Short mmCIF file of C-alpha atoms and ligand atoms in Angstrom, two decimals:
data_model
loop_
_atom_site.label_atom_id
_atom_site.label_comp_id
_atom_site.label_asym_id
_atom_site.label_seq_id
_atom_site.Cartn_x
_atom_site.Cartn_y
_atom_site.Cartn_z
CA MET A 1 19.20 53.30 3.98
CA GLU A 2 17.03 56.33 4.37
CA ASN A 3 19.07 57.32 7.41
CA ALA A 4 22.27 56.97 5.45
CA GLY A 5 20.93 59.14 2.63
CA ALA A 6 21.59 56.40 0.07
CA GLN A 7 19.95 55.32 -3.17
CA LYS A 8 21.63 51.99 -3.64
CA CYS A 9 22.63 49.84 -0.75
CA ALA A 10 24.27 46.40 -0.72
CA LEU A 11 25.18 43.94 1.96
CA ILE A 12 28.12 41.74 1.00
CA LEU A 13 29.30 38.90 3.26
CA VAL A 14 32.49 36.89 3.31
CA LYS A 15 31.56 33.24 2.97
CA TYR A 16 34.06 30.48 2.31
CA GLN A 17 36.72 33.09 1.40
CA GLN A 18 34.50 34.70 -1.21
CA LEU A 19 32.47 37.90 -1.32
CA ILE A 20 28.82 36.98 -1.64
CA VAL A 21 26.22 39.65 -2.36
CA GLU A 22 23.51 38.83 0.15
CA ALA A 23 21.13 41.74 -0.46
CA ILE A 24 20.74 44.82 -2.65
CA THR A 25 18.22 47.57 -2.18
CA TYR A 26 17.51 50.28 -4.72
CA VAL A 27 15.35 53.29 -4.11
CA VAL A 28 13.09 53.78 -7.08
CA ASP A 29 11.53 57.21 -7.46
CA THR A 30 7.79 57.12 -7.79
CA ASP A 31 4.97 59.60 -8.11
CA ILE A 32 2.73 57.64 -5.79
CA PRO A 33 3.50 58.60 -2.20
CA ILE A 34 3.89 55.56 0.01
CA ASN A 35 3.81 56.26 3.76
CA ASN A 36 4.11 59.93 2.85
CA GLN A 37 7.37 59.27 1.06
CA ASN A 38 8.06 59.50 -2.64
CA TYR A 39 10.16 56.44 -3.10
CA LEU A 40 9.59 52.71 -3.31
CA PRO A 41 12.35 50.48 -2.04
CA ASN A 42 13.17 47.49 -4.24
CA PHE A 43 14.73 44.70 -2.25
CA GLN A 44 16.58 41.74 -3.76
CA ARG A 45 18.46 38.79 -2.29
CA PRO A 46 20.69 37.48 -5.07
CA GLN A 47 23.09 35.53 -2.80
CA VAL A 48 25.65 35.15 -5.58
CA PRO A 49 29.38 36.00 -5.79
CA LEU A 50 30.18 39.69 -6.18
CA SER A 51 32.01 38.93 -9.45
CA SER A 52 28.68 38.15 -11.12
CA ILE A 53 26.93 41.38 -10.14
CA GLN A 54 27.46 44.27 -12.55
CA GLU A 55 25.40 46.81 -10.55
CA LEU A 56 28.14 47.19 -7.93
CA PRO A 57 31.68 48.62 -8.14
CA GLN A 58 33.54 45.34 -7.75
CA ALA A 59 37.02 46.92 -7.72
CA LEU A 60 36.13 49.37 -4.95
CA ILE A 61 34.49 46.69 -2.80
CA ASN A 62 37.44 44.33 -3.29
CA TYR A 63 39.73 47.18 -2.28
CA VAL A 64 37.84 47.59 1.01
CA TRP A 65 37.98 43.81 1.56
CA ARG A 66 41.76 43.81 1.08
CA THR A 67 42.55 46.95 3.12
CA GLN A 68 39.74 46.51 5.70
CA LYS A 69 39.44 50.36 5.62
CA PHE A 70 36.28 52.26 4.79
CA GLN A 71 36.07 54.46 1.71
CA VAL A 72 34.04 57.66 1.58
CA LEU A 73 33.83 59.43 -1.79
CA ASP A 74 32.07 62.80 -1.84
CA ASP A 75 31.95 62.82 -5.62
CA ALA A 76 33.02 59.54 -7.17
CA THR A 77 33.25 60.83 -10.73
CA THR A 78 35.91 63.39 -9.85
CA GLU A 79 37.86 61.28 -7.36
CA ALA A 80 41.45 61.16 -8.64
CA LYS A 81 42.09 57.60 -7.50
CA TRP A 82 39.08 56.20 -9.42
CA VAL A 83 39.03 58.65 -12.33
CA ASN A 84 39.12 56.04 -15.08
CA TYR A 85 37.08 53.42 -13.27
CA SER A 86 34.49 52.13 -15.76
CA TYR A 87 31.73 51.63 -13.17
CA PHE A 88 31.92 55.29 -12.17
CA THR A 89 32.11 56.57 -15.74
CA GLN A 90 29.06 54.49 -16.73
CA GLN A 91 26.89 54.82 -13.63
CA GLN A 92 27.91 58.36 -12.66
CA PRO A 93 27.40 57.95 -8.93
CA LYS A 94 28.04 60.92 -6.66
CA SER A 95 28.43 60.06 -2.98
CA ILE A 96 29.74 56.62 -2.05
CA LEU A 97 30.39 54.95 1.25
CA CYS A 98 31.90 51.48 1.43
CA THR A 99 32.56 50.24 4.93
CA PRO A 100 33.86 46.94 6.29
CA ILE A 101 31.91 45.04 8.95
CA ILE A 102 34.49 43.88 11.42
CA ASN A 103 33.92 41.57 14.34
CA GLN A 104 36.78 40.79 16.74
CA GLY A 105 39.33 42.02 14.21
CA LYS A 106 37.97 39.85 11.40
CA LEU A 107 36.26 41.27 8.33
CA ILE A 108 32.98 39.43 7.94
CA GLY A 109 31.23 41.63 5.44
CA ILE A 110 30.96 44.99 3.64
CA ILE A 111 28.19 47.55 3.40
CA TYR A 112 28.04 49.57 0.22
CA LEU A 113 25.97 52.77 -0.03
CA GLU A 114 25.60 54.93 -3.12
CA ASN A 115 23.83 58.18 -3.82
CA ASN A 116 23.86 59.57 -7.34
CA LEU A 117 21.88 62.73 -6.69
CA THR A 118 23.96 64.68 -4.23
CA THR A 119 27.64 65.02 -3.56
CA GLY A 120 28.97 64.72 -0.01
CA ALA A 121 25.88 62.84 1.17
CA PHE A 122 27.77 60.82 3.74
CA THR A 123 28.52 63.30 6.49
CA SER A 124 30.52 62.48 9.60
CA GLU A 125 27.27 62.22 11.60
CA ARG A 126 25.93 59.65 9.23
CA LEU A 127 29.28 57.88 9.33
CA GLN A 128 29.13 57.59 13.11
CA LEU A 129 25.62 56.24 12.99
CA LEU A 130 26.66 53.71 10.35
CA GLU A 131 29.63 52.63 12.40
CA MET A 132 27.32 51.91 15.32
CA ILE A 133 24.90 49.99 13.14
CA THR A 134 27.64 47.94 11.47
CA THR A 135 29.12 46.91 14.83
CA GLN A 136 25.72 45.62 15.93
CA ALA A 137 25.14 44.08 12.51
CA ALA A 138 28.52 42.35 12.63
CA ILE A 139 27.60 40.50 15.81
CA SER A 140 24.17 39.52 14.52
CA LEU A 141 25.58 38.41 11.17
CA GLU A 142 28.31 36.32 12.73
CA ASN A 143 25.70 34.64 14.92
CA ALA A 144 23.40 34.08 11.97
CA PHE A 145 26.23 32.61 9.90
CA MET A 146 27.31 30.35 12.74
CA TYR A 147 23.73 29.24 13.17
CA GLU A 148 23.42 28.56 9.44
CA THR A 149 26.61 26.49 9.43
CA LEU A 150 25.47 24.68 12.51
CA GLU A 151 22.15 23.89 10.88
CA GLN A 152 23.94 22.64 7.79
CA LYS A 153 26.19 20.49 9.91
CA VAL A 154 23.27 19.06 11.84
CA GLU A 155 21.54 18.27 8.56
CA GLN A 156 24.67 16.64 7.16
CA ARG A 157 25.12 14.55 10.29
CA THR A 158 21.47 13.53 10.26
CA GLN A 159 21.84 12.43 6.66
CA GLN A 160 24.99 10.47 7.46
CA LEU A 161 23.26 8.84 10.40
CA ASN A 162 20.26 7.94 8.24
CA GLN A 163 22.53 6.38 5.65
CA LYS A 164 24.35 4.40 8.31
CA ASN A 165 21.04 3.30 9.73
CA GLN A 166 19.88 2.10 6.33
CA ARG A 167 23.11 0.20 5.81
CA LEU A 168 22.72 -1.43 9.21
CA THR A 169 19.16 -2.48 8.43
CA GLN A 170 20.33 -3.96 5.12
CA THR A 171 23.15 -5.85 6.83
CA LEU A 172 20.74 -7.18 9.41
CA GLU A 173 18.37 -8.37 6.67
CA GLU A 174 21.26 -10.04 4.88
CA LEU A 175 22.40 -11.71 8.08
CA LYS A 176 18.91 -13.00 8.72
CA ARG A 177 18.72 -14.38 5.21
CA THR A 178 22.09 -16.09 5.47
CA GLN A 179 21.09 -17.56 8.80
CA THR A 180 17.85 -18.84 7.29
CA GLN A 181 19.72 -20.39 4.43
CA LEU A 182 22.25 -22.02 6.71
CA ILE A 183 19.62 -23.51 9.00
CA GLN A 184 17.49 -24.74 6.13
CA THR A 185 20.42 -26.11 4.14
CA GLU A 186 21.57 -27.95 7.22
CA LYS A 187 18.06 -29.23 7.93
CA MET A 188 17.42 -30.28 4.36
CA SER A 189 20.80 -31.82 3.81
CA SER A 190 20.57 -34.00 6.93
CA LEU A 191 16.97 -34.91 6.10
CA GLY A 192 17.98 -35.58 2.51
CA GLN A 193 20.86 -37.78 3.59
CA LEU A 194 18.64 -39.70 5.98
CA VAL A 195 15.95 -40.19 3.36
CA ALA A 196 18.44 -41.22 0.71
CA GLY A 197 20.12 -43.62 3.13
CA VAL A 198 16.86 -45.28 4.15
CA ALA A 199 15.73 -45.48 0.54
CA HIS A 200 18.95 -47.18 -0.44
CA GLU A 201 18.75 -49.70 2.42
CA ILE A 202 15.18 -50.63 1.56
CA ASN A 203 15.81 -50.74 -2.14
CA ASN A 204 18.05 -53.83 -2.10
CA PRO A 205 15.81 -56.26 -0.15
CA VAL A 206 12.73 -55.02 -1.99
CA ASN A 207 14.31 -55.74 -5.32
CA PHE A 208 15.24 -59.15 -3.98
CA ILE A 209 11.63 -59.92 -2.98
CA TYR A 210 10.21 -58.36 -6.13
CA GLY A 211 12.54 -60.34 -8.40
CA ASN A 212 11.79 -63.65 -6.68
CA LEU A 213 8.05 -63.12 -6.47
CA LYS A 214 7.69 -63.78 -10.18
CA TYR A 215 9.35 -67.19 -9.80
CA THR A 216 7.38 -67.93 -6.62
CA GLN A 217 4.18 -67.32 -8.56
CA GLU A 218 5.32 -69.64 -11.36
CA TYR A 219 6.49 -72.39 -8.95
CA ALA A 220 3.29 -72.17 -6.94
CA GLN A 221 1.22 -72.47 -10.08
CA ASP A 222 3.31 -75.50 -11.14
CA LEU A 223 2.76 -77.17 -7.76
CA LEU A 224 -0.97 -76.54 -7.92
CA ASN A 225 -1.02 -78.05 -11.40
CA VAL A 226 0.82 -81.13 -10.12
CA ILE A 227 -1.78 -81.55 -7.32
CA GLN A 228 -4.58 -81.19 -9.80
CA VAL A 229 -3.09 -83.86 -12.08
CA TYR A 230 -2.57 -86.17 -9.07
CA GLN A 231 -6.18 -85.71 -8.02
CA GLN A 232 -7.40 -86.47 -11.53
CA ASN A 233 -5.36 -89.67 -11.81
CA TYR A 234 -5.81 -90.86 -8.21
CA PRO A 235 -9.34 -89.76 -7.26
CA GLU A 236 -9.38 -92.23 -4.30
CA PRO A 237 -6.22 -91.45 -2.28
CA VAL A 238 -5.14 -93.29 0.88
CA ASP A 239 -6.49 -92.06 4.27
CA GLU A 240 -3.28 -90.21 5.17
CA VAL A 241 -3.58 -88.06 2.03
CA THR A 242 -7.32 -87.44 2.59
CA ASN A 243 -6.60 -86.34 6.16
CA ILE A 244 -3.89 -83.88 5.27
CA ILE A 245 -6.04 -82.43 2.42
CA LYS A 246 -8.72 -81.77 5.02
CA GLU A 247 -6.29 -80.40 7.56
CA VAL A 248 -4.72 -77.81 5.24
CA GLU A 249 -8.06 -77.00 3.60
CA LEU A 250 -6.61 -77.67 0.18
CA ASP A 251 -9.56 -76.21 -1.77
CA PHE A 252 -9.24 -72.88 0.02
CA LEU A 253 -5.43 -72.92 -0.27
CA VAL A 254 -5.60 -73.56 -4.02
CA GLU A 255 -7.96 -70.65 -4.42
CA ASP A 256 -6.20 -68.27 -2.03
CA LEU A 257 -2.53 -68.80 -2.87
CA PRO A 258 -2.57 -67.00 -6.26
CA LYS A 259 -4.52 -64.08 -4.71
CA LEU A 260 -2.03 -63.86 -1.87
CA LEU A 261 0.89 -63.81 -4.24
CA THR A 262 -0.78 -61.13 -6.36
CA SER A 263 -1.33 -58.91 -3.31
CA MET A 264 2.30 -59.45 -2.31
CA LYS A 265 3.26 -58.21 -5.75
CA VAL A 266 1.03 -55.15 -5.35
CA GLY A 267 2.67 -54.50 -1.95
CA THR A 268 6.21 -54.70 -3.28
CA ASP A 269 5.20 -52.52 -6.22
CA ARG A 270 4.11 -49.88 -3.71
CA ILE A 271 7.28 -50.17 -1.68
CA LYS A 272 9.28 -49.72 -4.86
CA LYS A 273 7.27 -46.61 -5.69
CA ILE A 274 7.80 -45.17 -2.22
CA VAL A 275 11.51 -45.81 -2.43
CA LYS A 276 11.57 -44.13 -5.83
CA SER A 277 9.73 -41.14 -4.36
CA LEU A 278 12.13 -40.91 -1.44
CA ARG A 279 15.10 -40.91 -3.76
CA ASN A 280 13.37 -38.52 -6.08
CA PHE A 281 12.61 -36.22 -3.16
CA SER A 282 16.08 -36.18 -1.68
CA ARG A 283 17.77 -35.87 -5.07
CA LEU A 284 21.10 -35.65 -3.33
CA ASP A 285 22.87 -36.50 -6.53
CA GLU A 286 21.14 -33.66 -8.34
CA SER A 287 22.30 -30.38 -6.91
CA GLN A 288 22.64 -29.06 -10.44
CA VAL A 289 20.18 -27.67 -12.91
CA LYS A 290 18.28 -30.39 -14.74
CA ASN A 291 15.33 -30.78 -17.06
CA VAL A 292 12.71 -32.56 -15.02
CA ASP A 293 9.05 -33.51 -14.96
CA ILE A 294 7.55 -31.26 -12.30
CA HIS A 295 4.58 -33.60 -11.82
CA GLU A 296 6.94 -36.36 -10.68
CA GLY A 297 8.25 -34.08 -7.93
CA ILE A 298 4.72 -33.20 -6.77
CA ASP A 299 3.67 -36.85 -6.81
CA SER A 300 6.67 -37.92 -4.74
CA THR A 301 5.93 -35.21 -2.21
CA PHE A 302 2.35 -36.44 -1.84
CA MET A 303 3.63 -39.97 -1.52
CA ILE A 304 5.89 -38.95 1.35
CA LEU A 305 3.12 -36.99 3.04
CA GLN A 306 0.48 -39.67 2.44
CA ASN A 307 0.31 -40.62 6.06
CA ASN A 308 -0.56 -37.04 6.98
CA LEU A 309 -3.44 -37.00 4.49
CA LYS A 310 -5.08 -40.26 5.56
CA ALA A 311 -8.17 -40.40 7.75
CA LYS A 312 -7.50 -40.96 11.45
CA PRO A 313 -9.87 -41.48 14.38
CA ASN A 314 -12.10 -38.35 14.51
CA GLU A 315 -10.29 -36.90 11.52
CA LEU A 316 -11.43 -36.80 7.92
CA GLU A 317 -9.17 -37.76 5.05
CA ILE A 318 -7.77 -34.90 2.99
CA LYS A 319 -8.83 -35.27 -0.62
CA VAL A 320 -6.14 -34.46 -3.20
CA VAL A 321 -7.31 -33.18 -6.57
CA LYS A 322 -4.70 -32.99 -9.31
CA ASN A 323 -5.47 -30.92 -12.41
CA TYR A 324 -2.25 -31.50 -14.27
CA GLY A 325 -1.76 -29.60 -17.50
CA ASN A 326 0.44 -30.59 -20.38
CA LEU A 327 3.85 -29.41 -19.18
CA PRO A 328 7.22 -29.61 -20.87
CA LYS A 329 10.24 -30.62 -18.83
CA VAL A 330 11.36 -27.71 -16.71
CA ARG A 331 14.97 -26.62 -16.26
CA CYS A 332 15.38 -26.27 -12.52
CA TYR A 333 17.07 -27.45 -9.33
CA PRO A 334 14.80 -30.46 -8.78
CA GLY A 335 15.73 -31.15 -5.15
CA GLU A 336 15.04 -27.55 -4.21
CA LEU A 337 11.71 -27.43 -6.02
CA ASN A 338 10.64 -30.54 -4.15
CA GLN A 339 11.44 -28.70 -0.92
CA VAL A 340 9.06 -25.97 -2.02
CA PHE A 341 6.27 -28.49 -2.74
CA MET A 342 6.94 -30.11 0.61
CA ASN A 343 6.70 -26.78 2.48
CA MET A 344 3.52 -25.71 0.68
CA ILE A 345 1.69 -29.01 1.00
CA SER A 346 2.68 -29.33 4.68
CA ASN A 347 1.31 -25.83 5.30
CA ALA A 348 -1.91 -26.76 3.51
CA VAL A 349 -2.25 -29.89 5.66
CA ASP A 350 -1.77 -27.76 8.80
CA ALA A 351 -4.31 -25.21 7.58
CA LEU A 352 -6.89 -27.98 7.12
CA GLU A 353 -6.53 -29.24 10.69
CA LEU A 354 -9.63 -27.43 11.96
CA ILE A 355 -11.94 -28.60 9.17
CA ARG A 356 -10.73 -32.16 9.57
CA ASN A 357 -11.68 -32.20 13.22
CA GLU A 358 -15.05 -30.59 12.95
CA ASN A 359 -18.04 -32.62 11.91
CA ASN A 360 -19.25 -30.28 9.24
CA ASN A 361 -20.24 -30.68 5.61
CA CYS A 362 -17.03 -29.22 4.28
CA SER A 363 -14.54 -31.82 3.10
CA PRO A 364 -10.87 -30.91 3.43
CA GLN A 365 -9.20 -30.71 0.06
CA ILE A 366 -5.87 -29.78 -1.54
CA THR A 367 -5.99 -28.91 -5.22
CA ILE A 368 -2.90 -28.82 -7.41
CA THR A 369 -3.28 -27.20 -10.80
CA THR A 370 -0.45 -26.92 -13.30
CA ASP A 371 -0.44 -24.97 -16.49
CA ARG A 372 1.68 -23.10 -19.00
CA GLU A 373 1.48 -19.35 -19.43
CA ALA A 374 2.22 -17.90 -22.86
CA GLU A 375 5.00 -20.47 -23.42
CA LYS A 376 7.05 -18.44 -20.97
CA PHE A 377 6.13 -19.74 -17.53
CA VAL A 378 5.08 -22.91 -15.83
CA ILE A 379 2.39 -22.16 -13.26
CA ILE A 380 1.79 -24.38 -10.27
CA ARG A 381 -1.16 -23.56 -8.00
CA ILE A 382 -1.36 -25.19 -4.61
CA ALA A 383 -4.71 -24.46 -3.00
CA ASP A 384 -6.45 -25.57 0.17
CA ASN A 385 -9.89 -24.87 1.57
CA GLY A 386 -8.49 -24.41 5.08
CA MET A 387 -8.60 -21.56 7.57
CA GLY A 388 -6.95 -18.92 5.34
CA MET A 389 -5.02 -15.90 6.59
CA SER A 390 -5.74 -12.36 7.68
CA GLU A 391 -4.10 -9.55 5.73
CA ALA A 392 -1.73 -8.85 8.61
CA VAL A 393 -0.47 -12.45 8.55
CA GLN A 394 -0.24 -12.45 4.74
CA LYS A 395 2.09 -9.46 4.86
CA ARG A 396 4.61 -11.36 6.96
CA ILE A 397 4.50 -14.97 5.74
CA PHE A 398 7.73 -14.69 3.73
CA ASP A 399 9.68 -13.21 6.66
CA PRO A 400 12.18 -15.65 8.07
CA PHE A 401 11.12 -17.07 11.45
CA TYR A 402 7.57 -15.74 11.16
CA THR A 403 5.14 -18.37 12.35
CA THR A 404 1.66 -18.44 13.84
CA LYS A 405 2.10 -22.05 14.89
CA GLU A 406 2.73 -23.07 18.45
CA VAL A 407 6.26 -23.37 19.78
CA GLY A 408 7.92 -26.52 18.54
CA LYS A 409 5.51 -26.94 15.64
CA GLY A 410 6.66 -24.32 13.16
CA THR A 411 10.04 -22.68 12.66
CA GLY A 412 8.62 -20.06 10.31
CA LEU A 413 11.21 -20.93 7.69
CA GLY A 414 9.19 -22.91 5.16
CA LEU A 415 7.89 -19.99 3.11
CA ALA A 416 11.01 -17.83 3.52
CA ILE A 417 13.07 -20.63 1.99
CA SER A 418 10.46 -21.35 -0.67
CA TYR A 419 10.53 -17.68 -1.66
CA GLN A 420 14.31 -17.75 -1.98
CA ILE A 421 14.23 -20.92 -4.04
CA ILE A 422 11.54 -19.69 -6.44
CA VAL A 423 12.47 -16.03 -6.75
CA GLU A 424 16.23 -15.94 -6.29
CA ARG A 425 17.32 -19.39 -7.50
CA HIS A 426 14.85 -19.79 -10.37
CA GLY A 427 14.01 -16.18 -11.28
CA GLY A 428 10.33 -16.98 -10.76
CA LYS A 429 7.41 -15.54 -8.82
CA LEU A 430 5.63 -16.67 -5.69
CA GLU A 431 2.25 -15.17 -4.82
CA CYS A 432 -0.26 -15.86 -2.12
CA ILE A 433 -4.01 -15.37 -2.37
CA SER A 434 -5.92 -16.02 0.82
CA THR A 435 -9.30 -15.36 2.39
CA PRO A 436 -9.81 -15.96 6.11
CA GLY A 437 -12.17 -18.89 6.65
CA LYS A 438 -12.18 -19.85 2.98
CA GLY A 439 -8.71 -21.00 2.05
CA THR A 440 -5.37 -20.17 0.56
CA GLU A 441 -3.74 -20.50 -2.81
CA PHE A 442 -0.04 -20.22 -3.54
CA VAL A 443 0.86 -19.52 -7.15
CA ILE A 444 4.36 -20.51 -8.25
CA SER A 445 5.62 -19.30 -11.63
CA ILE A 446 8.85 -20.69 -13.02
CA PRO A 447 10.30 -19.29 -16.23
CA LEU A 448 10.78 -21.75 -19.07
N1 ATP B 501 -1.88 -22.64 3.44
C1 ATP B 501 -1.86 -21.82 4.49
N2 ATP B 501 -3.01 -21.47 5.12
C2 ATP B 501 -3.02 -20.64 6.18
N3 ATP B 501 -1.88 -20.07 6.70
C3 ATP B 501 -0.72 -20.38 6.13
C4 ATP B 501 -0.62 -21.25 5.00
N4 ATP B 501 0.67 -21.33 4.64
C5 ATP B 501 1.35 -20.56 5.50
N5 ATP B 501 0.55 -19.98 6.40
C6 ATP B 501 0.93 -19.03 7.46
O1 ATP B 501 2.25 -18.58 7.21
C7 ATP B 501 3.09 -18.81 8.33
C8 ATP B 501 4.50 -19.04 7.85
O2 ATP B 501 4.57 -20.25 7.13
P1 ATP B 501 5.95 -21.01 7.03
O3 ATP B 501 5.76 -22.24 6.23
O4 ATP B 501 7.00 -20.05 6.58
O5 ATP B 501 6.29 -21.37 8.52
P2 ATP B 501 5.60 -22.43 9.45
O6 ATP B 501 4.77 -23.37 8.65
O7 ATP B 501 4.93 -21.72 10.55
O8 ATP B 501 6.87 -23.21 10.01
P3 ATP B 501 7.81 -24.24 9.20
O9 ATP B 501 9.17 -23.64 9.23
O10 ATP B 501 7.73 -25.49 9.97
O11 ATP B 501 7.27 -24.36 7.82
C9 ATP B 501 2.45 -19.98 9.05
O12 ATP B 501 2.81 -19.98 10.42
C10 ATP B 501 0.97 -19.70 8.82
O13 ATP B 501 0.49 -18.76 9.73
MG1 MG B 502 5.51 -24.28 6.89
#
């Protein structure tokens, strides 16, 4: 600018078919000499369209853009062509040079220089020098612009790629979930069908035995009465009768038969309960929302798993503690909720395996607590005093196919499915609180 003898200097670039003012420099006169010079350059980078900058002669610059020819005015205010031009009448500039920056025949920008102190400031020497500078500048600018566009493009592409990546991850997650659902639905529906089928088959003969047991008890009592009356009226029976009384141990039989029949009744009662639990658990007929007693579902699940809780050689029995609160009937998918109880209690049984085997003072226990929260939720806590989980394991337990169990023992689907059932199907919450070596508690909340 100093070389060109200018006081105002602007660099305007053509970007997206528009003139954009990239930079303006003014020379402000000052009394304080800086680097032995009495002016202070003021540099600005507005980077806005030329049409919004009033400090530049827009008409003149547009003219240079259109014609691609430079304009040198020795005294702008007296120049015939621009005599009524408002910018010149207001600003009163003297010497003006407006030159296009051309690279390979294409106008890429304009340099505007203005001096309002002296006329004829832009001599042919200065013009030559400027021409040289603008040619160099043109190449650098074109490169810079290309680089900028390239950078923008790279950024755009990176963004697009990121978006695609995200979408892919989402799709993969969805696929995994669908797969989980399919496998579990298949597993549960075949298990459910099997259970329901067996329950049905057992139900008929059990009812048959149960119904007849009452009469058997009555008939047996009648027969015993008859014997008693006989004995009273014929206290001295013939030898044959005495012998057979001895042989069958009549006294013992009379005493034992009612007990035997009572225990048969207790047994059939239990079978009936188990059958009821099996049917309750499979709930094949109830794939719709129903108002049910949650405690019934939990009880049936324990009934089904009873064999897993019982003491075995070298294994302690798992104690079950039920702290049932006063719950209303809950609107839910009963069959699905039972699946959740099944998954949780099975996990608790697995987690207690170590304690059961070791001969220590700790007794393996599963505690079920139910409660109501602010009339809005039903809370079911399923806790065990088993091995617990590390934080790293806890973070992944709801991931489909995540298991720490040996191959063939766990599929890693139990909790993933339980989460779906509670959170997605029932709009509830499922939380896990666990301390390694101490135990685990799952808290299920179902909205009322
Ligand atoms: N009560 C618990 N105590 C300790 N760890 C548990 C408990 N419940 C779950 N886990 C951990 O969470 C993991 C995932 O459980 P999840 O029920 O989803 O699958 P799994 O039991 O391994 O297999 P399955 O599909 O047969 O249920 C288990 O492998 C176990 O590491
Ligand atoms: Mg499990």
